[in-house]
PDB file of N, CA and C in Angstrom:
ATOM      1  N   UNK A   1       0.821  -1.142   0.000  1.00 50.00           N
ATOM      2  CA  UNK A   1       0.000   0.000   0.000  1.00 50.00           C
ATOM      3  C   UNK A   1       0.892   1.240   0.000  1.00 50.00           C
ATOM      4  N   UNK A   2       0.232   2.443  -1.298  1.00 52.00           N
ATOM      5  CA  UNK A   2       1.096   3.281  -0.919  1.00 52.00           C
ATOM      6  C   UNK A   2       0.791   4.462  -0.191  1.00 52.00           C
ATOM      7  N   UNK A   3       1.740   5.008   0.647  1.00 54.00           N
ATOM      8  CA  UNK A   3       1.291   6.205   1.766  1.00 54.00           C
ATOM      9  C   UNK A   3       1.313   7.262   0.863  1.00 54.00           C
ATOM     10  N   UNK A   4       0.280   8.205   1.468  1.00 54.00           N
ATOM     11  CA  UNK A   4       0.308  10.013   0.712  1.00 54.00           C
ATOM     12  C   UNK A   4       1.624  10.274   1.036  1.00 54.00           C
ATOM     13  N   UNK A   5       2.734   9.849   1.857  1.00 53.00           N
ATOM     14  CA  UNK A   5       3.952  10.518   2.156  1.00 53.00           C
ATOM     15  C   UNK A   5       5.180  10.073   0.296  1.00 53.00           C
ATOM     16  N   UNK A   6       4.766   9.247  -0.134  1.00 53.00           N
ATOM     17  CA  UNK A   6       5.612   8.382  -0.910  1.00 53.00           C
ATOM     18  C   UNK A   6       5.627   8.504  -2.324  1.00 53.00           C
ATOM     19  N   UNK A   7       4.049   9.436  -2.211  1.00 56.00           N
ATOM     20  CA  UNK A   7       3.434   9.677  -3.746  1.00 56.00           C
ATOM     21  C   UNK A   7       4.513  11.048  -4.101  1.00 56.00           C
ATOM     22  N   UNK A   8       5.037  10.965  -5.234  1.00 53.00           N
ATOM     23  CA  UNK A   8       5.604  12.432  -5.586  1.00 53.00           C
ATOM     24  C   UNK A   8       4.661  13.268  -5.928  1.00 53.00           C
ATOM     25  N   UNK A   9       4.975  14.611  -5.400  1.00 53.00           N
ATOM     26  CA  UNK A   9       4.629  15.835  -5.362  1.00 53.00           C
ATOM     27  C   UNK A   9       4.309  16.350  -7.177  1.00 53.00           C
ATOM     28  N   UNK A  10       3.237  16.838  -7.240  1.00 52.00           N
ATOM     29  CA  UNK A  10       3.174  17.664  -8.929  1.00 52.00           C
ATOM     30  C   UNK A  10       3.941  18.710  -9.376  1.00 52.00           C
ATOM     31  N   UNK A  11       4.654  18.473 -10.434  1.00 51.00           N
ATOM     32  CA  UNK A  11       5.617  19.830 -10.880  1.00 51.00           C
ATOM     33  C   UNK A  11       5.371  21.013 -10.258  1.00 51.00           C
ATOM     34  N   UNK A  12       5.721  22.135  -9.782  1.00 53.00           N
ATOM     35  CA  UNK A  12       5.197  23.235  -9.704  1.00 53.00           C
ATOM     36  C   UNK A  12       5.269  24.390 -11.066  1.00 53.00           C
ATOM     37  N   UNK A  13       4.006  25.036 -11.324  1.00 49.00           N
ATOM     38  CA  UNK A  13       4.331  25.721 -12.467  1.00 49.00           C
ATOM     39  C   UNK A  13       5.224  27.003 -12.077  1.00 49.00           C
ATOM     40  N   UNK A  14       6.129  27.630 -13.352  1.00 52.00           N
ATOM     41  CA  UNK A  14       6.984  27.986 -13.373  1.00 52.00           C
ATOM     42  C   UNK A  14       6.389  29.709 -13.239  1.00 52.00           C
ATOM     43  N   UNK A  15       6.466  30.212 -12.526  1.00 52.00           N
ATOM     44  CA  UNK A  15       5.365  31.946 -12.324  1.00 52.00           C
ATOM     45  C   UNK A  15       5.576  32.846 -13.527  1.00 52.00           C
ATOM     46  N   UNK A  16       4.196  33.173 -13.612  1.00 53.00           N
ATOM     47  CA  UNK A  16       4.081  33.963 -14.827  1.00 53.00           C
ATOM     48  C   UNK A  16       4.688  35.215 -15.144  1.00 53.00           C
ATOM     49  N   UNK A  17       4.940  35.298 -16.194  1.00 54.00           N
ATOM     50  CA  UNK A  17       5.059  36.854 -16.338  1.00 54.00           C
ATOM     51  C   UNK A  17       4.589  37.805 -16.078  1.00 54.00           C
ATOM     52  N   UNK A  18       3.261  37.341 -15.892  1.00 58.00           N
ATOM     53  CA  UNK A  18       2.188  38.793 -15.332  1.00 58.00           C
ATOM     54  C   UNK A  18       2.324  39.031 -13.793  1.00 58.00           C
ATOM     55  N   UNK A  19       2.619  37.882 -13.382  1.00 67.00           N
ATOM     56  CA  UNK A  19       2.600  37.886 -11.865  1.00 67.00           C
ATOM     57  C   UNK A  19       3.819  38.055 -11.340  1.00 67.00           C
ATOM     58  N   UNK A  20       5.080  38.358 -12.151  1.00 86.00           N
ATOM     59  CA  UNK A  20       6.271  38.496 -11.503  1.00 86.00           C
ATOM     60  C   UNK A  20       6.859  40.122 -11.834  1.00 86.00           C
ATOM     61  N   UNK A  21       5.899  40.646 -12.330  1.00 90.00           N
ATOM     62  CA  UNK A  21       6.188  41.878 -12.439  1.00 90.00           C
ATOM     63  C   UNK A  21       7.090  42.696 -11.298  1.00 90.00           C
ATOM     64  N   UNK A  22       7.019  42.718  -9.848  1.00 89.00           N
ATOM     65  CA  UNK A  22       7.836  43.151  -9.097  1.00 89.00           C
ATOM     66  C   UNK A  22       9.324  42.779  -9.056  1.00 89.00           C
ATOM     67  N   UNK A  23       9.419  41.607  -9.291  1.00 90.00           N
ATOM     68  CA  UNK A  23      11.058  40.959  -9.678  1.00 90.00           C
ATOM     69  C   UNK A  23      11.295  41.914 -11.068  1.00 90.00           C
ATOM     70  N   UNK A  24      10.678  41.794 -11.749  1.00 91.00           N
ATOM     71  CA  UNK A  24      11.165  42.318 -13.568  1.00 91.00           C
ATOM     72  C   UNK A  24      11.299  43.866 -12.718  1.00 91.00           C
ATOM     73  N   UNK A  25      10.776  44.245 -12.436  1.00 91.00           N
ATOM     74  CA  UNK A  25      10.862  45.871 -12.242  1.00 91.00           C
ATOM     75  C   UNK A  25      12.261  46.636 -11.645  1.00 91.00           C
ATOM     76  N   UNK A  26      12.152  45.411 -10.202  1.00 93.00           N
ATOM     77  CA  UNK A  26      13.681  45.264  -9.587  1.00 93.00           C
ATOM     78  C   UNK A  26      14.588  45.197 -10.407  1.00 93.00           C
ATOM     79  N   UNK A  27      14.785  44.437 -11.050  1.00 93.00           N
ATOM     80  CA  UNK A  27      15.669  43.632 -12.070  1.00 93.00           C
ATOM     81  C   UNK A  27      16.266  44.944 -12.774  1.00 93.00           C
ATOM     82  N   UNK A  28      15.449  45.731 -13.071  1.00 93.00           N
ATOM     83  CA  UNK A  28      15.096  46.768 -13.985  1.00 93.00           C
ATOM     84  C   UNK A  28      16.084  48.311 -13.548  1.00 93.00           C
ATOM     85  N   UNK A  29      15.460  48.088 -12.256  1.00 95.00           N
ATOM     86  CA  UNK A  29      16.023  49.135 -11.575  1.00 95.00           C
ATOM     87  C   UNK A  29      17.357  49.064 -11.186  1.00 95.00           C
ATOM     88  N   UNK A  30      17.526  47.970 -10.421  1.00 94.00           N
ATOM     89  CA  UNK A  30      19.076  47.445 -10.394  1.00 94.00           C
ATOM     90  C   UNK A  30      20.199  47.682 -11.510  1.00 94.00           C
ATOM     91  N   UNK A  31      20.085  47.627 -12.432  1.00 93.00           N
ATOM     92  CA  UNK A  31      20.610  47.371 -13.714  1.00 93.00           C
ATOM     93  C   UNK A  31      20.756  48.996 -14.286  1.00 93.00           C
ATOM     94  N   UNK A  32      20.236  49.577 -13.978  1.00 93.00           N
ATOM     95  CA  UNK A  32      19.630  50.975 -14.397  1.00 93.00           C
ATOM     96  C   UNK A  32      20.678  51.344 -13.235  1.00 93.00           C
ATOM     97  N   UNK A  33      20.607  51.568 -12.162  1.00 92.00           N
ATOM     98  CA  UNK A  33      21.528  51.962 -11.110  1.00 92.00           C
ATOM     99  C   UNK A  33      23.421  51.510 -11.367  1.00 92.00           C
ATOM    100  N   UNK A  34      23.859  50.223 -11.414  1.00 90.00           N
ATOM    101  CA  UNK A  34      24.969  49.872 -12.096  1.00 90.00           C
ATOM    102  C   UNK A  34      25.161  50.432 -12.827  1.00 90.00           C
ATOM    103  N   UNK A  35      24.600  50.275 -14.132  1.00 90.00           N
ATOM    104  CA  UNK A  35      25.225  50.903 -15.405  1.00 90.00           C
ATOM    105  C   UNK A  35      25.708  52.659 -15.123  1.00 90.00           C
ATOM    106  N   UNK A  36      24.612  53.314 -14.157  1.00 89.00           N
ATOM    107  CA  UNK A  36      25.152  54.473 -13.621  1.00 89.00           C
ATOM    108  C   UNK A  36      25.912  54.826 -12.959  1.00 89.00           C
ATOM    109  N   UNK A  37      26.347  53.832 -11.622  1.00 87.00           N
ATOM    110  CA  UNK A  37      27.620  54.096 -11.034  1.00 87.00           C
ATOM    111  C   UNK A  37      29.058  53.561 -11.931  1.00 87.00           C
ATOM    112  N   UNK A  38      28.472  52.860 -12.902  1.00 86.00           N
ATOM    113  CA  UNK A  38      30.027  52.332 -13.462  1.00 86.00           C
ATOM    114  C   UNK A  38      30.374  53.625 -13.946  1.00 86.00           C
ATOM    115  N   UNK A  39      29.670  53.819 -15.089  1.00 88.00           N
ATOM    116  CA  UNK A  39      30.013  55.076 -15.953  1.00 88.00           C
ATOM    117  C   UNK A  39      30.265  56.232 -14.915  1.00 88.00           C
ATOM    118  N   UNK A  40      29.532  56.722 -13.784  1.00 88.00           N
ATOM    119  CA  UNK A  40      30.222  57.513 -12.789  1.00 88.00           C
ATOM    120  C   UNK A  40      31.366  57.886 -12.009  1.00 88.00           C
ATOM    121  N   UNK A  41      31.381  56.595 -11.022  1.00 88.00           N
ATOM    122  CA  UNK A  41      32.057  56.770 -10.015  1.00 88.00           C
ATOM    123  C   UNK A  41      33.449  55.661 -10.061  1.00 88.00           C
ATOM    124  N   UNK A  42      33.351  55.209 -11.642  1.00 85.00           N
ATOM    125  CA  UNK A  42      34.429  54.200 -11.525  1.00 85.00           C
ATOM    126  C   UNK A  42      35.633  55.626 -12.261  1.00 85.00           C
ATOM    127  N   UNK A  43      35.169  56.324 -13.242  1.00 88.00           N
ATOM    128  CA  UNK A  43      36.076  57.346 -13.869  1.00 88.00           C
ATOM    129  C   UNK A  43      36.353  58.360 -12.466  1.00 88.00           C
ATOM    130  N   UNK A  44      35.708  58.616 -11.828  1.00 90.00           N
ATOM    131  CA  UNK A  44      35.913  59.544 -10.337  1.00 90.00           C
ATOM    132  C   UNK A  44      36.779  58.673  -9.756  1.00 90.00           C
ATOM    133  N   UNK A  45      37.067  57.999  -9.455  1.00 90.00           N
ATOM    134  CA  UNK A  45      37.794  56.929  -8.253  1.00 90.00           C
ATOM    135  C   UNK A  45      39.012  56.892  -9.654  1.00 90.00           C
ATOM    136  N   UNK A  46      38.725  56.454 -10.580  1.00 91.00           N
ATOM    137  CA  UNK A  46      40.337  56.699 -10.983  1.00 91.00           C
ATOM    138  C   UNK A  46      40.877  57.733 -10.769  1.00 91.00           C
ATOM    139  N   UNK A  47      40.209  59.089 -11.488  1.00 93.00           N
ATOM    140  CA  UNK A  47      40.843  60.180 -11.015  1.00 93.00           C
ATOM    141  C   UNK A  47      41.661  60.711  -9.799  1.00 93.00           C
ATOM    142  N   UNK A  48      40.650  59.886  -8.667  1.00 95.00           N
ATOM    143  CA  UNK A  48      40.995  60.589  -7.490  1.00 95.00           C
ATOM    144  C   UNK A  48      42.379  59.684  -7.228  1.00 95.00           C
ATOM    145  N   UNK A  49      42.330  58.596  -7.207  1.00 95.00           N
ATOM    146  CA  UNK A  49      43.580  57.849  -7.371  1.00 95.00           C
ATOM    147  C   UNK A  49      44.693  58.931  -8.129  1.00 95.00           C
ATOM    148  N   UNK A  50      44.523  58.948  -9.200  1.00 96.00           N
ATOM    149  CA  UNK A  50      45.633  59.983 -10.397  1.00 96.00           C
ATOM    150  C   UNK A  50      46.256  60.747  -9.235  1.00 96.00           C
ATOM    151  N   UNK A  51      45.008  61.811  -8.488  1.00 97.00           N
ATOM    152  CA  UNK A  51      45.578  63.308  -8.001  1.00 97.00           C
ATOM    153  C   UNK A  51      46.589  62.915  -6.904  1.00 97.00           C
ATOM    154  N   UNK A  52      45.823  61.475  -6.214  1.00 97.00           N
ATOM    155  CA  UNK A  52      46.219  61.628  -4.819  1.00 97.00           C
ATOM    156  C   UNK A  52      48.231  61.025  -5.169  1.00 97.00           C
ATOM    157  N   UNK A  53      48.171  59.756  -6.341  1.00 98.00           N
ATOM    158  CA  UNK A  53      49.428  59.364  -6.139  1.00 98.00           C
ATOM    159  C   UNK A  53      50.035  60.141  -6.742  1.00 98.00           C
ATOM    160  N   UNK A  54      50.060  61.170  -7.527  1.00 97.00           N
ATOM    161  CA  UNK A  54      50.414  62.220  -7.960  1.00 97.00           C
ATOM    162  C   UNK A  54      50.966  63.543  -6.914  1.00 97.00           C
ATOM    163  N   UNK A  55      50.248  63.844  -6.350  1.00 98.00           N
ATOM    164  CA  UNK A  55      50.271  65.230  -5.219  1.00 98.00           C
ATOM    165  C   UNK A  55      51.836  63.988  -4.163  1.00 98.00           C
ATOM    166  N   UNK A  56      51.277  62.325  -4.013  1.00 98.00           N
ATOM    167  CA  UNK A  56      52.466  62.229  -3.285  1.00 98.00           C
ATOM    168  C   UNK A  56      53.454  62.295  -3.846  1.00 98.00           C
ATOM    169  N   UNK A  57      53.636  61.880  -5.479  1.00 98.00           N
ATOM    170  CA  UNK A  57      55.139  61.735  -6.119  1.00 98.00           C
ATOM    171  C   UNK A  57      55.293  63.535  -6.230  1.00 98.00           C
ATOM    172  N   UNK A  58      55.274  64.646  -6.166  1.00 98.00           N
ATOM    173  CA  UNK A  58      55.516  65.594  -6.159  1.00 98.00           C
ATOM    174  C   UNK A  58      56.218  66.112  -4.597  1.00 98.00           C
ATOM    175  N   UNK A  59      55.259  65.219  -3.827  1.00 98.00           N
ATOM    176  CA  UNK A  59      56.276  66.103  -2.353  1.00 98.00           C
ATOM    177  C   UNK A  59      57.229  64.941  -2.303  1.00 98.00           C
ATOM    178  N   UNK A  60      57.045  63.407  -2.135  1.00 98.00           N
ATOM    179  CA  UNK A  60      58.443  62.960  -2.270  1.00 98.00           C
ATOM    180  C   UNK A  60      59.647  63.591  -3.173  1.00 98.00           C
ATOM    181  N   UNK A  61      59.278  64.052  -4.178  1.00 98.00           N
ATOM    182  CA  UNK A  61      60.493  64.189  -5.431  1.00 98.00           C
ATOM    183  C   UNK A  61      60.907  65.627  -4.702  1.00 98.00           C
ATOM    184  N   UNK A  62      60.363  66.463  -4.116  1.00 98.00           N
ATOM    185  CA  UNK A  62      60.618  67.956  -3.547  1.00 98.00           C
ATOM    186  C   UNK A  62      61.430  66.890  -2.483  1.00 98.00           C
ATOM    187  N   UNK A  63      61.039  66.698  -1.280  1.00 98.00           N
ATOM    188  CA  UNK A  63      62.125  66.176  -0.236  1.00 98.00           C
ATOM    189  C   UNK A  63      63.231  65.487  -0.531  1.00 98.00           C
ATOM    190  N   UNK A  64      63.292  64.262  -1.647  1.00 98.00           N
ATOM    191  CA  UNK A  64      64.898  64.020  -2.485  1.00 98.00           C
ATOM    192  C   UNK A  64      65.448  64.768  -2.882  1.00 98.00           C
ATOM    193  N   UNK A  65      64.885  65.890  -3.531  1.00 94.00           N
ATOM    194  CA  UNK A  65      65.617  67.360  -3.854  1.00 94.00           C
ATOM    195  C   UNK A  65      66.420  68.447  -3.195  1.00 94.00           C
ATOM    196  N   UNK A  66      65.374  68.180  -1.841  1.00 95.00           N
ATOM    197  CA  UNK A  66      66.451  68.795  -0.720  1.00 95.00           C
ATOM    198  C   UNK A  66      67.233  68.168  -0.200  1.00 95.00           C
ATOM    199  N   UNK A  67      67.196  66.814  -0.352  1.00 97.00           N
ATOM    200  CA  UNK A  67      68.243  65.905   0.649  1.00 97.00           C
ATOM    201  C   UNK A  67      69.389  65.986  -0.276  1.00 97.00           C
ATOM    202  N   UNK A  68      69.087  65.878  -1.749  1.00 95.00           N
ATOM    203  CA  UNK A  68      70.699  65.897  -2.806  1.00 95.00           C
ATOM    204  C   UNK A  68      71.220  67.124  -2.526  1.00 95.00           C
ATOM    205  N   UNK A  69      70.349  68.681  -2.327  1.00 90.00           N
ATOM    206  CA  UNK A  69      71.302  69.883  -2.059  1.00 90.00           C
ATOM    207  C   UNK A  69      71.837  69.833  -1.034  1.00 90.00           C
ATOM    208  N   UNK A  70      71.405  69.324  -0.176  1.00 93.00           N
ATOM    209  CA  UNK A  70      72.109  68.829   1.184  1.00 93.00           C
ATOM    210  C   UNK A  70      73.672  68.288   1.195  1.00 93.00           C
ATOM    211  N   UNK A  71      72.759  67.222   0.589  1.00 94.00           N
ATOM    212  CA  UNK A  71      74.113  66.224   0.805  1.00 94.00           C
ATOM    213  C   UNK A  71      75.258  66.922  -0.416  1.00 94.00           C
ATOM    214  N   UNK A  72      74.812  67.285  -1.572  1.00 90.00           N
ATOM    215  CA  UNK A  72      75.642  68.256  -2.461  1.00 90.00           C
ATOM    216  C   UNK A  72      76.468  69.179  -1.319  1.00 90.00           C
ATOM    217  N   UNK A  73      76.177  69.902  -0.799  1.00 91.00           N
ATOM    218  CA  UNK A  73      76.768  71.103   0.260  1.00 91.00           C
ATOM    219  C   UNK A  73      77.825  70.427   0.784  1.00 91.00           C
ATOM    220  N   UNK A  74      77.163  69.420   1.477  1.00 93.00           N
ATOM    221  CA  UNK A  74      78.188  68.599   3.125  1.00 93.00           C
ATOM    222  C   UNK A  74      79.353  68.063   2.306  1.00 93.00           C
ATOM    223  N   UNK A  75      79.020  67.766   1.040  1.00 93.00           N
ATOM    224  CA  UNK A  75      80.224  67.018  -0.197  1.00 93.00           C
ATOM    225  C   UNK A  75      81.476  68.312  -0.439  1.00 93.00           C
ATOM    226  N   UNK A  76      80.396  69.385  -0.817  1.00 92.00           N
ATOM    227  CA  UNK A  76      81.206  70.089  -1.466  1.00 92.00           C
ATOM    228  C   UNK A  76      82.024  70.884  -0.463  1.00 92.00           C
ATOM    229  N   UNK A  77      81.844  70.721   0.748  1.00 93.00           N
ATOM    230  CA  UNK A  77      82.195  71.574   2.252  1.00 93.00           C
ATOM    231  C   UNK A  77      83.519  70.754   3.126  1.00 93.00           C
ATOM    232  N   UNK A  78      83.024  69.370   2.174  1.00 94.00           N
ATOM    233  CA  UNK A  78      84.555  68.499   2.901  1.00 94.00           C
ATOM    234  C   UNK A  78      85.563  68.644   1.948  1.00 94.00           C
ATOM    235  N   UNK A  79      85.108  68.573   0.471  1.00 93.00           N
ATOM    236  CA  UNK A  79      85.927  68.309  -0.321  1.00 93.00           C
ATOM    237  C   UNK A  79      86.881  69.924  -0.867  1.00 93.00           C
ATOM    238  N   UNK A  80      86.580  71.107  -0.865  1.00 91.00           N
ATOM    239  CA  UNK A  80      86.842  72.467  -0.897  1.00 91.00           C
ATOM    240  C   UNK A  80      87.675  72.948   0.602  1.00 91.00           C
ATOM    241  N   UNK A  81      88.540  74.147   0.282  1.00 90.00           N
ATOM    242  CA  UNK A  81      89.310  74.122   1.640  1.00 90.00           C
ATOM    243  C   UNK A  81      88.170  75.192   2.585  1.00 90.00           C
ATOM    244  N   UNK A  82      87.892  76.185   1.690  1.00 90.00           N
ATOM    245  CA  UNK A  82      86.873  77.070   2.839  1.00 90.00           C
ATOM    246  C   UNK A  82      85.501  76.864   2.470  1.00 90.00           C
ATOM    247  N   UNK A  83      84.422  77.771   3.131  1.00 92.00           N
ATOM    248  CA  UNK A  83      83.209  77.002   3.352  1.00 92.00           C
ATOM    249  C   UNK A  83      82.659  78.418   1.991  1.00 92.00           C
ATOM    250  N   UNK A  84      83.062  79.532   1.846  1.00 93.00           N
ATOM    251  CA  UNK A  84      82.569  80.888   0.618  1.00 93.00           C
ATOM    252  C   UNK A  84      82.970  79.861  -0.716  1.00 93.00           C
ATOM    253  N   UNK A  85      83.789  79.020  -0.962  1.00 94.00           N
ATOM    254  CA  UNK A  85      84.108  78.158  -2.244  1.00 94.00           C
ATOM    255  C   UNK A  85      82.636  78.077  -2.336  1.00 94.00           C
ATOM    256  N   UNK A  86      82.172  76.789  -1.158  1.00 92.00           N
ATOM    257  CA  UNK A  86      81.640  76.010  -1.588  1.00 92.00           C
ATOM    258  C   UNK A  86      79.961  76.855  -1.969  1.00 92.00           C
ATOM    259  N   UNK A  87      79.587  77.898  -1.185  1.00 92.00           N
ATOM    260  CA  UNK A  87      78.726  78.549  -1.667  1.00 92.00           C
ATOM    261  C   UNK A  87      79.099  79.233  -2.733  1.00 92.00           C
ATOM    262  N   UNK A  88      80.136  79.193  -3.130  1.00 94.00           N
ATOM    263  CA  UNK A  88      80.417  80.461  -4.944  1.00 94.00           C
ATOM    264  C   UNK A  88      79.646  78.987  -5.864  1.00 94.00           C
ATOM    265  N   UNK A  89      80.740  78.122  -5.782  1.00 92.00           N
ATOM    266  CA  UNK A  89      80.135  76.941  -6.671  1.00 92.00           C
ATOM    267  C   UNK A  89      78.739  76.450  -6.908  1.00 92.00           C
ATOM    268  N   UNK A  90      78.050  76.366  -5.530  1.00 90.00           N
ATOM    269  CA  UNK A  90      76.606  75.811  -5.379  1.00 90.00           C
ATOM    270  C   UNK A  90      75.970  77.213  -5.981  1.00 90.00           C
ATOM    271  N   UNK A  91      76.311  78.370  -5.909  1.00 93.00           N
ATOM    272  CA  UNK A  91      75.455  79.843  -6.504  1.00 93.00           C
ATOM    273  C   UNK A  91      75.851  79.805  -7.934  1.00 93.00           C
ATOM    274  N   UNK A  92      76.862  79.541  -8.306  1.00 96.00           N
ATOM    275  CA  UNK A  92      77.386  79.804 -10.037  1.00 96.00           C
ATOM    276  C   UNK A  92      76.158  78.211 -10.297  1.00 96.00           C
ATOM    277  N   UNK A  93      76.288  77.139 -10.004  1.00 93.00           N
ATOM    278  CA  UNK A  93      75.259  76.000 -10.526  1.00 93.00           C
ATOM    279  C   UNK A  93      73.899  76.927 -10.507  1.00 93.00           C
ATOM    280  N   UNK A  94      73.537  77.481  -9.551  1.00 91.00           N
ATOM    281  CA  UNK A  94      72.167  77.398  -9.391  1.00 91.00           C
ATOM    282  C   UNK A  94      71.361  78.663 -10.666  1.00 91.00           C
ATOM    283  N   UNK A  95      72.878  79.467 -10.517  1.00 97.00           N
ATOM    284  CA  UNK A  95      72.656  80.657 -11.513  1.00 97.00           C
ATOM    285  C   UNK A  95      72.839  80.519 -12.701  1.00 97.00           C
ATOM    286  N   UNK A  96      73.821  79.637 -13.392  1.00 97.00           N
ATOM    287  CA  UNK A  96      73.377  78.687 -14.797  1.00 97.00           C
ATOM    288  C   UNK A  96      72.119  77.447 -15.099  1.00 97.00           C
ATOM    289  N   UNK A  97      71.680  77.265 -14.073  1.00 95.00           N
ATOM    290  CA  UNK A  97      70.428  76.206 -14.063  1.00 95.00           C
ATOM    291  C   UNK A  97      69.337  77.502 -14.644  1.00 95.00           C
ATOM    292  N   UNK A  98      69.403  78.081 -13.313  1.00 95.00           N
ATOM    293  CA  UNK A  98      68.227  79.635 -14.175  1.00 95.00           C
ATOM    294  C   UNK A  98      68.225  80.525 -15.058  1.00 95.00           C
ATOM    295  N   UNK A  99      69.857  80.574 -15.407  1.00 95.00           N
ATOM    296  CA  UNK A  99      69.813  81.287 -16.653  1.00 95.00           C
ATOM    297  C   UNK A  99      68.812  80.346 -17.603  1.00 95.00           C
ATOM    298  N   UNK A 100      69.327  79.352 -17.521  1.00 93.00           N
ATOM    299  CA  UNK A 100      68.842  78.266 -18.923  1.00 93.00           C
ATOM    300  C   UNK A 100      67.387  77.986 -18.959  1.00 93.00           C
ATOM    301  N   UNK A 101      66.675  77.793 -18.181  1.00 92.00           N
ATOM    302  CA  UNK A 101      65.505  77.930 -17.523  1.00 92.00           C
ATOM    303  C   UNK A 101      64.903  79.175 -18.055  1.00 92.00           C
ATOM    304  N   UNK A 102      65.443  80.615 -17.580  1.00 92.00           N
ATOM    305  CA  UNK A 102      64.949  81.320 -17.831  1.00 92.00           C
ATOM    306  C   UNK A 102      64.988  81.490 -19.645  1.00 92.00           C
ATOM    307  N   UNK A 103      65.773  81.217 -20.238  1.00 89.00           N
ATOM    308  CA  UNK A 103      65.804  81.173 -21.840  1.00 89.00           C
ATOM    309  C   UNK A 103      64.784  80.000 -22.380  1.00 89.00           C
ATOM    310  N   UNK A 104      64.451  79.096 -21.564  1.00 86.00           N
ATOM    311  CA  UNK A 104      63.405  78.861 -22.015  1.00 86.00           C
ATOM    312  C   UNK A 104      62.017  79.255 -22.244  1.00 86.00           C
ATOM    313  N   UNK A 105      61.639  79.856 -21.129  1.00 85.00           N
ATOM    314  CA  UNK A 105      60.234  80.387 -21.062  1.00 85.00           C
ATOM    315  C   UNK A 105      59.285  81.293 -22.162  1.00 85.00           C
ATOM    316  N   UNK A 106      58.150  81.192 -22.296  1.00 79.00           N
ATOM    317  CA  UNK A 106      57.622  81.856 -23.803  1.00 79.00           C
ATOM    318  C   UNK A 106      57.363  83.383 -23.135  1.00 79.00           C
ATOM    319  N   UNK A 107      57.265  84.233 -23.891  1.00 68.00           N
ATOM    320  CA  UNK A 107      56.593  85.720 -23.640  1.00 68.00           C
ATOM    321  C   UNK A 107      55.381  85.610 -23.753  1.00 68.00           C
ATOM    322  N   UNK A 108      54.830  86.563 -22.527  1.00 71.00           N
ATOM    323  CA  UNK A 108      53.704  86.701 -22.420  1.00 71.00           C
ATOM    324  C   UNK A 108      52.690  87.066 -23.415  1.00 71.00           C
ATOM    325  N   UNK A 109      51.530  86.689 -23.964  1.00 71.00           N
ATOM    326  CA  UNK A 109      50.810  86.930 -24.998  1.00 71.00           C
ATOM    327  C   UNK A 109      50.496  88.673 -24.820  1.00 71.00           C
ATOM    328  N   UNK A 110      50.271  89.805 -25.962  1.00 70.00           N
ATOM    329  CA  UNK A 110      49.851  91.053 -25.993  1.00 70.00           C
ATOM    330  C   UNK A 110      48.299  91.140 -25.716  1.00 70.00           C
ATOM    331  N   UNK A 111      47.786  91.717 -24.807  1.00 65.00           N
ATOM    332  CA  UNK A 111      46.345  91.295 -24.356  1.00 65.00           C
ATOM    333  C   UNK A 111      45.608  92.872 -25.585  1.00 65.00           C
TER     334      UNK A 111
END
């Protein structure tokens, strides 16, 4: 004899389209939201990345800059007999760096 426990259960039908309208809508909306933060906030977050490792490689490269004039000085202060050498030398560099510098630069446009 067989028990109601033993009999298999009837397929269940698969829910309609008309009746699942709240999932489709979700679905809808979801999808609609993504596509907006990609195109948004994924180009923002790179950017902000850009500025931030950027702004740091600018003050690191400024603080190596002072540590080479540094250490340039303490070089040029052991290696020279008086200490006015070593500032004539480090001023004649710094004053041919800006001459050249300055021969580069464009003139100002005539407003």
């Amino acid at each position: 004899m067989v028990s109601p426990h033993d009999r298999a259960r009837p397929p269940t039908s698969p829910p309609s389209a008309v009746g699942d309208w709240p999932a489709q809508a979700t679905d809808a909306i979801v999808n609609v939201v993504d596509q907006v933060r990609d195109k948004t906030t994924g180009p923002i977050l790179t950017a902000a990345r850009a500025l931030v490792f950027g702004v740091m490689v600018v003050l690191l490269a400024c603080v190596v800059l002072v540590l080479l004039l540094i250490a340039a000085l303490r070089l040029l202060n052991e290696v020279l007999p008086t200490v006015w050498m070593t500032y004539l030398v480090v001023g004649a560099v710094l004053t041919i760096v800006g001459a050249l510098v300055f021969r580069k630069r464009h003139a100002p446009p005539d407003l």
